[in-house]
GROMACS .gro file of C-alpha atoms in nm:
model
  301
    1MET     CA    1   5.057  -3.987   0.173
    2ASP     CA    2   4.768  -4.230   0.208
    3ARG     CA    3   4.492  -3.969   0.222
    4LEU     CA    4   4.207  -4.217   0.254
    5ASN     CA    5   4.343  -4.430   0.537
    6LEU     CA    6   4.152  -4.254   0.814
    7GLY     CA    7   4.217  -4.537   1.055
    8LYS     CA    8   4.571  -4.413   1.113
    9LEU     CA    9   4.450  -4.073   1.233
   10THR     CA   10   4.402  -4.012   1.605
   11THR     CA   11   4.117  -3.775   1.526
   12GLU     CA   12   3.933  -4.056   1.347
   13SER     CA   13   3.990  -4.330   1.609
   14ARG     CA   14   3.712  -4.463   1.829
   15ASN     CA   15   3.691  -4.333   2.184
   16GLN     CA   16   3.666  -4.623   2.426
   17ASN     CA   17   3.527  -4.395   2.699
   18THR     CA   18   3.214  -4.307   2.504
   19LEU     CA   19   3.106  -4.636   2.345
   20ASP     CA   20   2.782  -4.628   2.545
   21ILE     CA   21   2.707  -4.256   2.506
   22ASP     CA   22   2.376  -4.328   2.331
   23LYS     CA   23   2.248  -4.546   2.616
   24ILE     CA   24   2.326  -4.349   2.933
   25SER     CA   25   2.134  -4.070   3.107
   26THR     CA   26   2.169  -3.711   2.993
   27ILE     CA   27   2.372  -3.609   3.299
   28GLU     CA   28   2.608  -3.902   3.246
   29MET     CA   29   2.636  -3.807   2.879
   30VAL     CA   30   2.738  -3.445   2.946
   31LYS     CA   31   2.982  -3.560   3.218
   32LYS     CA   32   3.156  -3.779   2.961
   33ILE     CA   33   3.175  -3.489   2.713
   34ASN     CA   34   3.308  -3.260   2.986
   35ASN     CA   35   3.570  -3.514   3.093
   36GLU     CA   36   3.697  -3.535   2.736
   37ASP     CA   37   3.701  -3.156   2.706
   38LYS     CA   38   3.928  -3.134   3.012
   39LYS     CA   39   4.202  -3.301   2.807
   40VAL     CA   40   4.211  -3.018   2.551
   41ALA     CA   41   4.389  -2.752   2.759
   42GLU     CA   42   4.659  -3.001   2.857
   43ALA     CA   43   4.718  -3.092   2.492
   44VAL     CA   44   4.751  -2.723   2.404
   45GLU     CA   45   4.987  -2.670   2.698
   46ARG     CA   46   5.232  -2.918   2.546
   47GLU     CA   47   5.251  -2.694   2.238
   48LEU     CA   48   5.321  -2.363   2.416
   49PRO     CA   49   5.687  -2.333   2.298
   50GLN     CA   50   5.577  -2.362   1.935
   51ILE     CA   51   5.288  -2.119   1.991
   52ALA     CA   52   5.525  -1.861   2.143
   53GLU     CA   53   5.768  -1.904   1.853
   54ALA     CA   54   5.480  -1.853   1.610
   55ILE     CA   55   5.365  -1.531   1.782
   56ASP     CA   56   5.716  -1.384   1.768
   57GLY     CA   57   5.740  -1.471   1.398
   58ILE     CA   58   5.399  -1.317   1.321
   59VAL     CA   59   5.482  -0.994   1.503
   60GLU     CA   60   5.824  -0.963   1.341
   61ARG     CA   61   5.655  -0.971   1.001
   62MET     CA   62   5.370  -0.741   1.104
   63HIS     CA   63   5.627  -0.476   1.195
   64LYS     CA   64   5.738  -0.499   0.831
   65GLY     CA   65   5.384  -0.456   0.702
   66GLY     CA   66   5.292  -0.825   0.691
   67ARG     CA   67   4.955  -0.984   0.756
   68LEU     CA   68   4.829  -1.294   0.935
   69ILE     CA   69   4.622  -1.515   0.704
   70TYR     CA   70   4.438  -1.827   0.820
   71ILE     CA   71   4.345  -2.094   0.567
   72GLY     CA   72   4.131  -2.400   0.632
   73ALA     CA   73   3.831  -2.607   0.531
   74GLY     CA   74   3.508  -2.681   0.718
   75THR     CA   75   3.520  -2.622   1.094
   76SER     CA   76   3.888  -2.527   1.080
   77GLY     CA   77   3.823  -2.264   0.814
   78ARG     CA   78   3.529  -2.120   1.007
   79LEU     CA   79   3.739  -2.093   1.322
   80GLY     CA   80   4.001  -1.897   1.129
   81ILE     CA   81   3.738  -1.658   0.997
   82LEU     CA   82   3.590  -1.620   1.346
   83ASP     CA   83   3.927  -1.530   1.497
   84ALA     CA   84   4.012  -1.287   1.217
   85SER     CA   85   3.675  -1.112   1.226
   86GLU     CA   86   3.693  -1.045   1.600
   87CYS     CA   87   4.029  -0.864   1.594
   88PRO     CA   88   3.929  -0.531   1.430
   89PRO     CA   89   3.661  -0.435   1.686
   90THR     CA   90   3.869  -0.564   1.978
   91TYR     CA   91   4.208  -0.420   1.888
   92GLY     CA   92   4.132  -0.145   1.638
   93VAL     CA   93   4.331  -0.308   1.357
   94SER     CA   94   4.235  -0.298   0.991
   95GLU     CA   95   4.033  -0.586   0.846
   96ASP     CA   96   4.330  -0.661   0.619
   97LEU     CA   97   4.577  -0.731   0.901
   98ILE     CA   98   4.424  -1.063   1.007
   99GLN     CA   99   4.225  -1.255   0.747
  100GLY     CA  100   4.055  -1.592   0.713
  101ILE     CA  101   4.015  -1.791   0.392
  102ILE     CA  102   3.789  -2.096   0.379
  103ALA     CA  103   3.774  -2.367   0.114
  104GLY     CA  104   3.461  -2.305  -0.092
  105GLY     CA  105   3.446  -1.932  -0.024
  106GLN     CA  106   3.192  -1.731   0.173
  107GLU     CA  107   2.906  -1.978   0.116
  108ALA     CA  108   3.108  -2.246   0.298
  109ILE     CA  109   3.094  -2.039   0.619
  110PHE     CA  110   2.723  -2.119   0.650
  111ARG     CA  111   2.683  -2.438   0.446
  112ALA     CA  112   2.925  -2.729   0.423
  113LYS     CA  113   3.106  -2.761   0.089
  114GLU     CA  114   3.304  -3.073   0.163
  115GLY     CA  115   3.448  -3.122  -0.186
  116ALA     CA  116   3.634  -2.789  -0.176
  117GLU     CA  117   3.887  -2.921   0.074
  118ASP     CA  118   4.034  -3.159  -0.187
  119SER     CA  119   4.159  -2.878  -0.412
  120ARG     CA  120   4.510  -2.749  -0.358
  121GLU     CA  121   4.461  -2.503  -0.643
  122LEU     CA  122   4.173  -2.324  -0.466
  123ALA     CA  123   4.401  -2.232  -0.175
  124VAL     CA  124   4.671  -2.105  -0.410
  125SER     CA  125   4.424  -1.886  -0.600
  126GLY     CA  126   4.288  -1.748  -0.272
  127LEU     CA  127   4.636  -1.647  -0.158
  128LYS     CA  128   4.720  -1.502  -0.498
  129GLU     CA  129   4.405  -1.288  -0.482
  130ARG     CA  130   4.538  -1.143  -0.159
  131LYS     CA  131   4.880  -1.077  -0.317
  132LEU     CA  132   5.071  -1.284  -0.063
  133THR     CA  133   5.422  -1.155   0.020
  134ALA     CA  134   5.725  -1.279   0.212
  135ASN     CA  135   5.627  -1.051   0.503
  136ASP     CA  136   5.298  -1.235   0.553
  137THR     CA  137   5.225  -1.533   0.777
  138VAL     CA  138   5.001  -1.816   0.659
  139VAL     CA  139   4.849  -2.044   0.924
  140GLY     CA  140   4.715  -2.371   0.785
  141LEU     CA  141   4.431  -2.513   0.996
  142ALA     CA  142   4.343  -2.880   0.963
  143ALA     CA  143   4.233  -3.102   1.250
  144SER     CA  144   4.316  -3.415   1.051
  145GLY     CA  145   4.645  -3.276   0.923
  146ARG     CA  146   4.577  -3.418   0.577
  147THR     CA  147   4.359  -3.158   0.401
  148PRO     CA  148   4.485  -3.103   0.042
  149TYR     CA  149   4.350  -2.746   0.038
  150VAL     CA  150   4.569  -2.654   0.335
  151ILE     CA  151   4.871  -2.842   0.203
  152GLY     CA  152   4.848  -2.655  -0.128
  153GLY     CA  153   4.821  -2.320   0.047
  154LEU     CA  154   5.121  -2.383   0.270
  155GLN     CA  155   5.332  -2.506  -0.022
  156TYR     CA  156   5.256  -2.188  -0.218
  157ALA     CA  157   5.328  -1.970   0.088
  158ASN     CA  158   5.665  -2.143   0.126
  159GLU     CA  159   5.745  -2.067  -0.237
  160ILE     CA  160   5.670  -1.698  -0.177
  161GLY     CA  161   5.886  -1.696   0.138
  162ALA     CA  162   5.607  -1.626   0.387
  163LEU     CA  163   5.618  -1.770   0.737
  164THR     CA  164   5.413  -2.091   0.744
  165ILE     CA  165   5.249  -2.231   1.057
  166SER     CA  166   5.029  -2.539   1.090
  167VAL     CA  167   4.764  -2.608   1.354
  168THR     CA  168   4.662  -2.973   1.350
  169CYS     CA  169   4.544  -3.238   1.597
  170ASN     CA  170   4.739  -3.539   1.467
  171ALA     CA  171   5.109  -3.595   1.525
  172ASP     CA  172   5.353  -3.595   1.229
  173SER     CA  173   5.085  -3.501   0.979
  174ALA     CA  174   5.124  -3.415   0.612
  175VAL     CA  175   5.014  -3.056   0.683
  176SER     CA  176   5.267  -3.009   0.964
  177LYS     CA  177   5.546  -3.125   0.736
  178GLU     CA  178   5.475  -2.829   0.505
  179ALA     CA  179   5.498  -2.570   0.785
  180LYS     CA  180   5.803  -2.397   0.928
  181ILE     CA  181   5.636  -2.408   1.270
  182SER     CA  182   5.409  -2.700   1.361
  183ILE     CA  183   5.154  -2.665   1.641
  184ALA     CA  184   4.987  -2.999   1.704
  185PRO     CA  185   4.777  -3.041   2.020
  186VAL     CA  186   4.684  -3.411   2.008
  187VAL     CA  187   4.354  -3.427   2.194
  188GLY     CA  188   4.279  -3.793   2.126
  189ALA     CA  189   3.969  -3.962   1.993
  190GLU     CA  190   3.654  -3.754   1.976
  191VAL     CA  191   3.341  -3.815   2.184
  192ILE     CA  192   3.162  -3.891   1.858
  193THR     CA  193   3.402  -4.068   1.624
  194GLY     CA  194   3.552  -3.833   1.367
  195SER     CA  195   3.351  -3.527   1.478
  196THR     CA  196   3.646  -3.290   1.489
  197ARG     CA  197   3.429  -2.987   1.564
  198LEU     CA  198   3.443  -3.113   1.924
  199LYS     CA  199   3.780  -3.148   2.104
  200SER     CA  200   3.986  -3.074   1.794
  201GLY     CA  201   3.781  -2.763   1.720
  202THR     CA  202   3.817  -2.645   2.079
  203ALA     CA  203   4.193  -2.701   2.068
  204GLN     CA  204   4.225  -2.503   1.745
  205LYS     CA  205   4.014  -2.221   1.893
  206LEU     CA  206   4.244  -2.203   2.198
  207VAL     CA  207   4.554  -2.190   1.977
  208LEU     CA  208   4.407  -1.919   1.754
  209ASN     CA  209   4.309  -1.717   2.062
  210MET     CA  210   4.674  -1.726   2.167
  211LEU     CA  211   4.816  -1.646   1.823
  212SER     CA  212   4.599  -1.338   1.767
  213THR     CA  213   4.588  -1.216   2.128
  214GLY     CA  214   4.962  -1.267   2.174
  215SER     CA  215   5.035  -1.081   1.852
  216MET     CA  216   4.812  -0.791   1.951
  217ILE     CA  217   4.979  -0.766   2.293
  218LYS     CA  218   5.320  -0.759   2.124
  219LEU     CA  219   5.196  -0.483   1.890
  220GLY     CA  220   5.106  -0.259   2.185
  221LYS     CA  221   4.731  -0.307   2.159
  222VAL     CA  222   4.714  -0.389   2.531
  223TYR     CA  223   4.823  -0.184   2.835
  224GLY     CA  224   4.836  -0.400   3.146
  225ASN     CA  225   4.551  -0.631   3.054
  226LEU     CA  226   4.331  -0.357   2.909
  227MET     CA  227   4.222  -0.329   2.543
  228VAL     CA  228   4.353   0.018   2.463
  229ASP     CA  229   4.281   0.022   2.089
  230VAL     CA  230   3.918  -0.088   2.118
  231ARG     CA  231   3.683   0.088   1.875
  232SER     CA  232   3.393   0.274   2.035
  233THR     CA  233   3.138   0.182   1.771
  234ASN     CA  234   2.832   0.137   1.992
  235GLU     CA  235   2.694   0.248   2.328
  236LYS     CA  236   2.840  -0.047   2.516
  237LEU     CA  237   3.186   0.015   2.371
  238VAL     CA  238   3.171   0.387   2.448
  239GLU     CA  239   3.108   0.300   2.813
  240ARG     CA  240   3.383   0.037   2.801
  241ALA     CA  241   3.625   0.300   2.664
  242LYS     CA  242   3.551   0.531   2.957
  243LYS     CA  243   3.597   0.246   3.204
  244ILE     CA  244   3.929   0.141   3.047
  245VAL     CA  245   4.068   0.495   3.064
  246ALA     CA  246   3.952   0.533   3.425
  247GLU     CA  247   4.101   0.199   3.530
  248ALA     CA  248   4.432   0.262   3.353
  249THR     CA  249   4.483   0.609   3.498
  250GLY     CA  250   4.286   0.633   3.823
  251VAL     CA  251   4.070   0.925   3.706
  252THR     CA  252   3.693   0.933   3.739
  253ILE     CA  253   3.460   0.816   3.464
  254ASN     CA  254   3.362   1.179   3.397
  255GLU     CA  255   3.726   1.287   3.372
  256ALA     CA  256   3.795   0.995   3.139
  257ALA     CA  257   3.501   1.098   2.918
  258GLU     CA  258   3.630   1.456   2.903
  259VAL     CA  259   3.975   1.351   2.778
  260LEU     CA  260   3.825   1.094   2.540
  261SER     CA  261   3.615   1.369   2.382
  262LYS     CA  262   3.940   1.552   2.298
  263THR     CA  263   4.084   1.244   2.125
  264GLU     CA  264   3.775   1.140   1.924
  265PHE     CA  265   3.753   0.845   2.166
  266ASP     CA  266   4.106   0.722   2.100
  267VAL     CA  267   4.145   0.521   2.422
  268LYS     CA  268   4.522   0.473   2.399
  269LEU     CA  269   4.590   0.839   2.333
  270ALA     CA  270   4.359   0.945   2.617
  271ILE     CA  271   4.538   0.717   2.863
  272PHE     CA  272   4.879   0.840   2.756
  273MET     CA  273   4.774   1.207   2.773
  274ILE     CA  274   4.655   1.161   3.131
  275LEU     CA  275   4.957   0.960   3.246
  276SER     CA  276   5.215   1.174   3.067
  277LYS     CA  277   5.037   1.509   3.128
  278LEU     CA  278   5.113   1.596   2.765
  279GLU     CA  279   4.879   1.770   2.523
  280LYS     CA  280   4.720   1.574   2.241
  281GLU     CA  281   4.966   1.653   1.962
  282GLU     CA  282   5.284   1.586   2.160
  283ALA     CA  283   5.133   1.277   2.324
  284GLY     CA  284   5.044   1.138   1.981
  285PHE     CA  285   5.397   1.201   1.857
  286LYS     CA  286   5.553   1.024   2.157
  287LEU     CA  287   5.322   0.726   2.113
  288LYS     CA  288   5.411   0.700   1.746
  289GLU     CA  289   5.781   0.709   1.838
  290SER     CA  290   5.722   0.410   2.066
  291LYS     CA  291   5.525   0.216   1.800
  292GLY     CA  292   5.206   0.248   2.003
  293TYR     CA  293   5.338   0.094   2.326
  294ILE     CA  294   5.210   0.303   2.618
  295ALA     CA  295   5.454   0.147   2.866
  296GLU     CA  296   5.748   0.212   2.633
  297ALA     CA  297   5.638   0.570   2.566
  298LEU     CA  298   5.612   0.637   2.940
  299LYS     CA  299   5.956   0.488   2.997
  300ASN     CA  300   6.101   0.714   2.727
  301LEU     CA  301   5.966   1.037   2.881
   0.00000   0.00000   0.00000
């Protein structure tokens, strides 16, 4: 692998559509950026079969007690941490279930530590600290597809027997070759040459949205398109919980609040109690039998 030959990477090539971006008007400038951004969703669309395969693999392992662990450097690492940190309040999962590890540690979230990405050993030590198992999934994030940190992490995860997934923005990259499932939305040259926080970052964000959201749907964290395991940790979320219960069941907001008070604001349990007409204890038992899927529990009644 010729790590330093950036000229061969699509993400490092020069965009012929934006050669004059420093000379045009502001409205023309943002139109050019917007036109390039339009290409991102299409690039992700071409990777949907691999994304679906990845979600099924993640969920299969989660049912066995496995976790989803993102690893990356720079922008890619921060995107992994962002996605992981948003899942507990949204879906009521533990902070251990979906995790993000960034090259350079917590300080690198706020301040660039560019040298950290060159160490394969740092990724291995990070995964060892988390006691990686064969039931876990490791997603290596690297826009360039050449980051040694990510390569080292994926190689170690393969040795352990974990599911390995890569998310890159260059075709046939060194990172993708280390993964059992390769997701590679090729978005083309960036608006500003080599600035992969732009289209590449957006593409990675879209993929991570799908991986985590799809996994949570498959784990029964969604009923219809409603977040039924949301944590009511502030005033806004308490009101959202009432609204979700009301929308899912057809009861009034006041009726929803009354049932929620009986469940310590467990939205899923409140919905199932109303729809099944069961009392709290039996409703909870039936939900547990159905692994938390409301639709499945209703079907089994």
